[in-house]
C-alpha positions as protocol buffer text, in pm:
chain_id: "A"
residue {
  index: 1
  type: UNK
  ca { x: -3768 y: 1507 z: 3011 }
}
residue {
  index: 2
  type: UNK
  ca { x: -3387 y: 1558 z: 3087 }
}
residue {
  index: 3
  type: UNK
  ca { x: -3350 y: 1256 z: 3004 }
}
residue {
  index: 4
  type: UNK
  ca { x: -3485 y: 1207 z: 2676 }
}
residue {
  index: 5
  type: UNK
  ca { x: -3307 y: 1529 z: 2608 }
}
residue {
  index: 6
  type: UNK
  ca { x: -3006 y: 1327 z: 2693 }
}
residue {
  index: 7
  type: UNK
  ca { x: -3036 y: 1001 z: 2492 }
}
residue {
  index: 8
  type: UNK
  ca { x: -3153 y: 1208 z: 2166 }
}
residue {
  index: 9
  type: UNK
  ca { x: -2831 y: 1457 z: 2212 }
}
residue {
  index: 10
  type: UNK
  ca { x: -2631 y: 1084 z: 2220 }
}
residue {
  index: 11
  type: UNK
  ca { x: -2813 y: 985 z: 1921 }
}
residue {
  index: 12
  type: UNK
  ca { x: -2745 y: 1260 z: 1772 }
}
residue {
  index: 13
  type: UNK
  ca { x: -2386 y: 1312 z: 1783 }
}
residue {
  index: 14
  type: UNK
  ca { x: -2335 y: 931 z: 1708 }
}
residue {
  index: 15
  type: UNK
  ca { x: -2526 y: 994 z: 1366 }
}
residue {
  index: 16
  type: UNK
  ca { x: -2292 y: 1263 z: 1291 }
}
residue {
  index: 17
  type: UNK
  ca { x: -2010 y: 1087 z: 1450 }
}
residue {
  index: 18
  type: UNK
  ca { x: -2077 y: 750 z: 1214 }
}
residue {
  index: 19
  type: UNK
  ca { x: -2138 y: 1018 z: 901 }
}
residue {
  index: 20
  type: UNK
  ca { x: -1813 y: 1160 z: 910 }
}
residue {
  index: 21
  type: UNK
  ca { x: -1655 y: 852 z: 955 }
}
residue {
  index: 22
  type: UNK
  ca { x: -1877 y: 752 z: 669 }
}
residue {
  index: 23
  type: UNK
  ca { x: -1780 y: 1032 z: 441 }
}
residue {
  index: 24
  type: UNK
  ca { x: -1407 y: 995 z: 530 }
}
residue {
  index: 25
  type: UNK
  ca { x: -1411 y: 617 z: 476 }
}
residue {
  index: 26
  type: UNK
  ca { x: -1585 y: 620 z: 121 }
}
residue {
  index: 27
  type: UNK
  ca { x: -1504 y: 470 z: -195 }
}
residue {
  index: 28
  type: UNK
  ca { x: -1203 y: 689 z: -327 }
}
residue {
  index: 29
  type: UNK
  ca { x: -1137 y: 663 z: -707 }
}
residue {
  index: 30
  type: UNK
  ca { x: -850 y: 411 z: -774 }
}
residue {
  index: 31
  type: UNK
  ca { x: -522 y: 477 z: -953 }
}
residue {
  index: 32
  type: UNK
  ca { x: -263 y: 235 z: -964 }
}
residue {
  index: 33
  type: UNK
  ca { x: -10 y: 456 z: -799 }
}
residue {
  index: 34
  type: UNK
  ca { x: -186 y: 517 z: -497 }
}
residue {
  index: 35
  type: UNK
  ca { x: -194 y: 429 z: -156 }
}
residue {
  index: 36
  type: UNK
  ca { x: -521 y: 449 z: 68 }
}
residue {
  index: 37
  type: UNK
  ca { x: -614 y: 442 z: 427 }
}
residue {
  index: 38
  type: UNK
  ca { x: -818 y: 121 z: 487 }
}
residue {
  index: 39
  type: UNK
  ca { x: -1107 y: 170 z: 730 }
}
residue {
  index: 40
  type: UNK
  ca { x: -1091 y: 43 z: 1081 }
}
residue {
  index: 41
  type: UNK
  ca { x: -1269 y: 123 z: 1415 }
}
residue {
  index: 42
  type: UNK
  ca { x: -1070 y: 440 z: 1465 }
}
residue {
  index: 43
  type: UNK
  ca { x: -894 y: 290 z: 1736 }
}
residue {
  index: 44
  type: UNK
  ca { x: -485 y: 394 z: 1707 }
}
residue {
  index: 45
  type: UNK
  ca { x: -258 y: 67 z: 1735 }
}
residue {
  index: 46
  type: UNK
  ca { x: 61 y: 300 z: 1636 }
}
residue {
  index: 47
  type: UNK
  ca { x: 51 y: 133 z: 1294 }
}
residue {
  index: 48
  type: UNK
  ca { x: -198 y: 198 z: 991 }
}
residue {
  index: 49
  type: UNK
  ca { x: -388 y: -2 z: 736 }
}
residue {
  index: 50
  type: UNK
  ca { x: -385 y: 85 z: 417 }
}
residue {
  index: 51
  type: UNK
  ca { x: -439 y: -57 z: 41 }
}
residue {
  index: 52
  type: UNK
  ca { x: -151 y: 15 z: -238 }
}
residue {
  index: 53
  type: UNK
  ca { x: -228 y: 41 z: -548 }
}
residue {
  index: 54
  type: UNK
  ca { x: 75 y: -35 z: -812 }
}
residue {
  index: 55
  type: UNK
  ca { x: 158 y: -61 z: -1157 }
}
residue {
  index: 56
  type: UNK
  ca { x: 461 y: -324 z: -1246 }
}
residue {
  index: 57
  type: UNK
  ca { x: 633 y: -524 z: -1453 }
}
residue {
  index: 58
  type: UNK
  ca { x: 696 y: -590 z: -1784 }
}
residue {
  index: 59
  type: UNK
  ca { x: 683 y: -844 z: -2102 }
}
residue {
  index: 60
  type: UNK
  ca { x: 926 y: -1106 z: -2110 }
}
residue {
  index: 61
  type: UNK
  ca { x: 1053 y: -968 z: -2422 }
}
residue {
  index: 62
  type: UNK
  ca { x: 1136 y: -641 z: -2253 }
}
residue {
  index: 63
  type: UNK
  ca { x: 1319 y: -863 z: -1976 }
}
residue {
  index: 64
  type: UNK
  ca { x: 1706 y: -710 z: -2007 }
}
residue {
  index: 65
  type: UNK
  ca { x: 1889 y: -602 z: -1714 }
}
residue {
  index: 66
  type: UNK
  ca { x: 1616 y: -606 z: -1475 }
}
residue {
  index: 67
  type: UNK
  ca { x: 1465 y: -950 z: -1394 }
}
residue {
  index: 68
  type: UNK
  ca { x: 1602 y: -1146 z: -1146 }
}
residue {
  index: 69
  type: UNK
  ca { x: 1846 y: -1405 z: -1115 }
}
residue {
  index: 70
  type: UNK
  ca { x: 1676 y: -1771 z: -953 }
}
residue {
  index: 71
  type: UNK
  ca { x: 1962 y: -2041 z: -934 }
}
residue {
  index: 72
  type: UNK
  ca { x: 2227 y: -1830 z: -1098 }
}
residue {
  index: 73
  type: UNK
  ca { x: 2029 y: -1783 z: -1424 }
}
residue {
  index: 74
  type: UNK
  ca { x: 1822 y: -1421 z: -1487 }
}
residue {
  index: 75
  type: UNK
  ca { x: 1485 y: -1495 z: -1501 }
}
residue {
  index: 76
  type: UNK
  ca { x: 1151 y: -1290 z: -1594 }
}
residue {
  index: 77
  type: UNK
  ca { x: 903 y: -1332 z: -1370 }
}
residue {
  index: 78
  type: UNK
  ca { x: 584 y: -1159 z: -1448 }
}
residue {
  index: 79
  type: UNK
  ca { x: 438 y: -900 z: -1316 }
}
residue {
  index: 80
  type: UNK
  ca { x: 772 y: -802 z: -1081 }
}
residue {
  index: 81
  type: UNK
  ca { x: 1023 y: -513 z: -1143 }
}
residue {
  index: 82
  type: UNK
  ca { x: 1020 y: -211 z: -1341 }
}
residue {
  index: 83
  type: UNK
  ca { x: 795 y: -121 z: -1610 }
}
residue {
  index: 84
  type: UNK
  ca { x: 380 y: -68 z: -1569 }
}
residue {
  index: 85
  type: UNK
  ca { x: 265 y: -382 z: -1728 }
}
residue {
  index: 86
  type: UNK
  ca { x: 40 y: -531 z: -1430 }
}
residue {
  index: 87
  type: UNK
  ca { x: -220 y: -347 z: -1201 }
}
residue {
  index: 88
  type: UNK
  ca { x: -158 y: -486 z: -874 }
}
residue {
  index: 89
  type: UNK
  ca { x: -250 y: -406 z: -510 }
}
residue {
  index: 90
  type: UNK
  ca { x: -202 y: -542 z: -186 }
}
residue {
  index: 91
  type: UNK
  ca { x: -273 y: -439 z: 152 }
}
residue {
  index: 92
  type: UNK
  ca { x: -36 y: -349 z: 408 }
}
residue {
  index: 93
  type: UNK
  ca { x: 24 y: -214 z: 792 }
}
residue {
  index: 94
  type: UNK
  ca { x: 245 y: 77 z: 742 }
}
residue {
  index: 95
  type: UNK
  ca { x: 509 y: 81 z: 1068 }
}
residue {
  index: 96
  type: UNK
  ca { x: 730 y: 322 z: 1206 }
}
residue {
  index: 97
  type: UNK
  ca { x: 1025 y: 156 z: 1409 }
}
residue {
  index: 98
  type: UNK
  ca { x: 1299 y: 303 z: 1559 }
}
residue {
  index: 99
  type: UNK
  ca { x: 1274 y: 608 z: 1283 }
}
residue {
  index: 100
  type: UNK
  ca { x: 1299 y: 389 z: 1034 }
}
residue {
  index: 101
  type: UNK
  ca { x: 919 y: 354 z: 779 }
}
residue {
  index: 102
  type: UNK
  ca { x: 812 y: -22 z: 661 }
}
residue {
  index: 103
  type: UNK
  ca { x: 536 y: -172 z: 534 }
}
residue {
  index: 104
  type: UNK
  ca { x: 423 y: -560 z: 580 }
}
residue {
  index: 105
  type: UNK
  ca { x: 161 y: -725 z: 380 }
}
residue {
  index: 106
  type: UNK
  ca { x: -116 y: -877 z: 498 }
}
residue {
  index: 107
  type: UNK
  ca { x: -233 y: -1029 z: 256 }
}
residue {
  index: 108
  type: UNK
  ca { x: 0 y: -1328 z: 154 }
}
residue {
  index: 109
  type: UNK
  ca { x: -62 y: -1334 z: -248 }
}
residue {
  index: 110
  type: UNK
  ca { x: -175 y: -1008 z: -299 }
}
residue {
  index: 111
  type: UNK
  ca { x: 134 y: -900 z: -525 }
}
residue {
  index: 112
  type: UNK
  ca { x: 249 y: -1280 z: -594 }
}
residue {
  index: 113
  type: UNK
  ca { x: 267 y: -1600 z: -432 }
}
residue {
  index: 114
  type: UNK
  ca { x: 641 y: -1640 z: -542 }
}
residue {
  index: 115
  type: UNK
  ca { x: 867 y: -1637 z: -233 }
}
residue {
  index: 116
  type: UNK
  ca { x: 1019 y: -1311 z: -380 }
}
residue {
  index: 117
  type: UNK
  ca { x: 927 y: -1005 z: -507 }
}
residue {
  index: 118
  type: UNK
  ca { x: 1095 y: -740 z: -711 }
}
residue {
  index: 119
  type: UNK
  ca { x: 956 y: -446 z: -600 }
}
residue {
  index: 120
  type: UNK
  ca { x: 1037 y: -177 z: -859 }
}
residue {
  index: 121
  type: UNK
  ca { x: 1096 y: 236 z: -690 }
}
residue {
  index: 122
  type: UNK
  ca { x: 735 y: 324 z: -683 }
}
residue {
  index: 123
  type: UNK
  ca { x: 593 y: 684 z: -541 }
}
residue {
  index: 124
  type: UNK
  ca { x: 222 y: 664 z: -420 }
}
residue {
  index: 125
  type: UNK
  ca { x: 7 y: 936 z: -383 }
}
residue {
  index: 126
  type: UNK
  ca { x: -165 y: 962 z: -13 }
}
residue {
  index: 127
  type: UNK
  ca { x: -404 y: 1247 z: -91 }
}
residue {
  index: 128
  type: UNK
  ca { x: -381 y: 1328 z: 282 }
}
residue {
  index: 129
  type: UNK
  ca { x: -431 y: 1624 z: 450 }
}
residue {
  index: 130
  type: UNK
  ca { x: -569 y: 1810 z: 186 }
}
residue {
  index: 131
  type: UNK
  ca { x: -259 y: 1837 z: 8 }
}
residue {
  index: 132
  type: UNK
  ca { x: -122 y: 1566 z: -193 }
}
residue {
  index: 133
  type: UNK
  ca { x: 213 y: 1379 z: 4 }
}
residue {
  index: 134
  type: UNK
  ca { x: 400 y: 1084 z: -145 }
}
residue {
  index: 135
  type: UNK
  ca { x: 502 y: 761 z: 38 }
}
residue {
  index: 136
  type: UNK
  ca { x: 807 y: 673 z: -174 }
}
residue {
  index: 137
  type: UNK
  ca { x: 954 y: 315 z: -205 }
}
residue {
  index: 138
  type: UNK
  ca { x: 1216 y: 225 z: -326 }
}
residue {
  index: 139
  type: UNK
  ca { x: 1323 y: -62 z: -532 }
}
residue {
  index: 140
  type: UNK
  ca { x: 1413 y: -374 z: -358 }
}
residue {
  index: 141
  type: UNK
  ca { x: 1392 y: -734 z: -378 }
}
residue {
  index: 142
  type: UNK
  ca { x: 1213 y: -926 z: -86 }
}
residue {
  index: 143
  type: UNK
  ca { x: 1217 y: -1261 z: 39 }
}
residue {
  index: 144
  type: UNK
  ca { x: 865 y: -1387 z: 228 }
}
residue {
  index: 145
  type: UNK
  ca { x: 882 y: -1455 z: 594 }
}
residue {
  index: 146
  type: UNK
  ca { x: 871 y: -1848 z: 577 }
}
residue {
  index: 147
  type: UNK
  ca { x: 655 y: -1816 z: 907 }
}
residue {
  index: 148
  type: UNK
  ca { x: 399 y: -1547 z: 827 }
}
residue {
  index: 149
  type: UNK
  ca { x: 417 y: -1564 z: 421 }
}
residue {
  index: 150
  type: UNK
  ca { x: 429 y: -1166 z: 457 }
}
residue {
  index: 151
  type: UNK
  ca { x: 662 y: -919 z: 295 }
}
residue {
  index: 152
  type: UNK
  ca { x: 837 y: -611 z: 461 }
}
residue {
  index: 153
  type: UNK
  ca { x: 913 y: -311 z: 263 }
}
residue {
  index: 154
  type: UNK
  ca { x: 1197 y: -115 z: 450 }
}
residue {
  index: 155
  type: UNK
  ca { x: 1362 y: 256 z: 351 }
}
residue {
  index: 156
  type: UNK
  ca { x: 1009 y: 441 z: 304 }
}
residue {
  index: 157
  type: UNK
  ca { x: 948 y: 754 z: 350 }
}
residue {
  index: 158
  type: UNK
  ca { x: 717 y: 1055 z: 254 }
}
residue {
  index: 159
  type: UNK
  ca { x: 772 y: 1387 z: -16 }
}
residue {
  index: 160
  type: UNK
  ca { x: 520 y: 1659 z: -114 }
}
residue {
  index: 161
  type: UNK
  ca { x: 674 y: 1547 z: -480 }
}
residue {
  index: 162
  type: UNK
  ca { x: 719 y: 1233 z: -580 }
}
residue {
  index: 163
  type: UNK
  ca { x: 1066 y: 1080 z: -588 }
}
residue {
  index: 164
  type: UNK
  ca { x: 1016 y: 851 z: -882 }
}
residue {
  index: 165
  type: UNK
  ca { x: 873 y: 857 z: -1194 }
}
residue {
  index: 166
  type: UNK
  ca { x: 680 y: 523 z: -1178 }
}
residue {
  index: 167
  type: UNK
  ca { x: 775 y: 374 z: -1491 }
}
């Protein structure tokens, strides 16, 4: 009887364990100036997974001092650099190292499959911890890793505001 007592208390508190993780892990409604935890096994690898959600970029007739230069010539390249023209997202590991806050794709054409990106100064709401914080990014062009394809955000770093006004 002991037992059986047992294995149902085990059952038990791995239905409520798997509901929580359930109700935590659920669909959250999208914005495109978000970031969101992506769900794993729970295990901690001192990094996190997460899915941003972003709007950039502009028309090509808006393209003044802000597109990039390719070969000496400024270029538009869509979807890239300020403005809110594109909804894009991409999923990342968010990393701590040595103080200092990045974030690496990991997906490889998530945001484009150029081998740069002009990441505009975007602030993405968390929704964490029951009060709203901000991972803030700000604007910088990177060049993918030729060995992994990824990109690596550097300079981030969280606000109970947000430090820029996405647009």
């Amino acid at each position: 009887m002991k037992k059986k007592i047992k294995t149902l208390s085990g059952k038990i508190a791995l239905a409520m364990f798997v509901s929580v993780a359930l109700v935590s892990c659920a669909d959250k409604p999208q914005t495109w100036k978000n970031i969101i935890v992506v769900c794993s096994n729970g295990e901690k690898t001192g990094s996190e997974n997460y899915t941003m959600f972003v709007n950039i970029g502009h028309q090509a007739s808006d393209c003044k001092n802000s597109c990039v230069v390719v070969n000496g010539q400024s270029t538009h390249v869509d979807c890239q650099g300020i403005g809110h023209y594109c909804s894009k997202s991409a999923s990342v590991i968010l990393q701590s190292i040595g103080g200092s806050l990045t974030a690496v794709t990991t997906d490889t054409v998530g945001l484009t499959s150029e081998d740069f990106f002009n990441m505009p100064a975007r602030s993405l709401s968390t929704g964490e911890g029951g009060s709203t914080a901000y991972l803030n990014i700000p604007a910088q062009l990177v060049e993918r890793d030729t060995a992994t394809l990824q990109f690596t955000f550097t300079g981030l770093f969280y606000t109970n505001k947000p430090e820029y006004n996405n647009f």
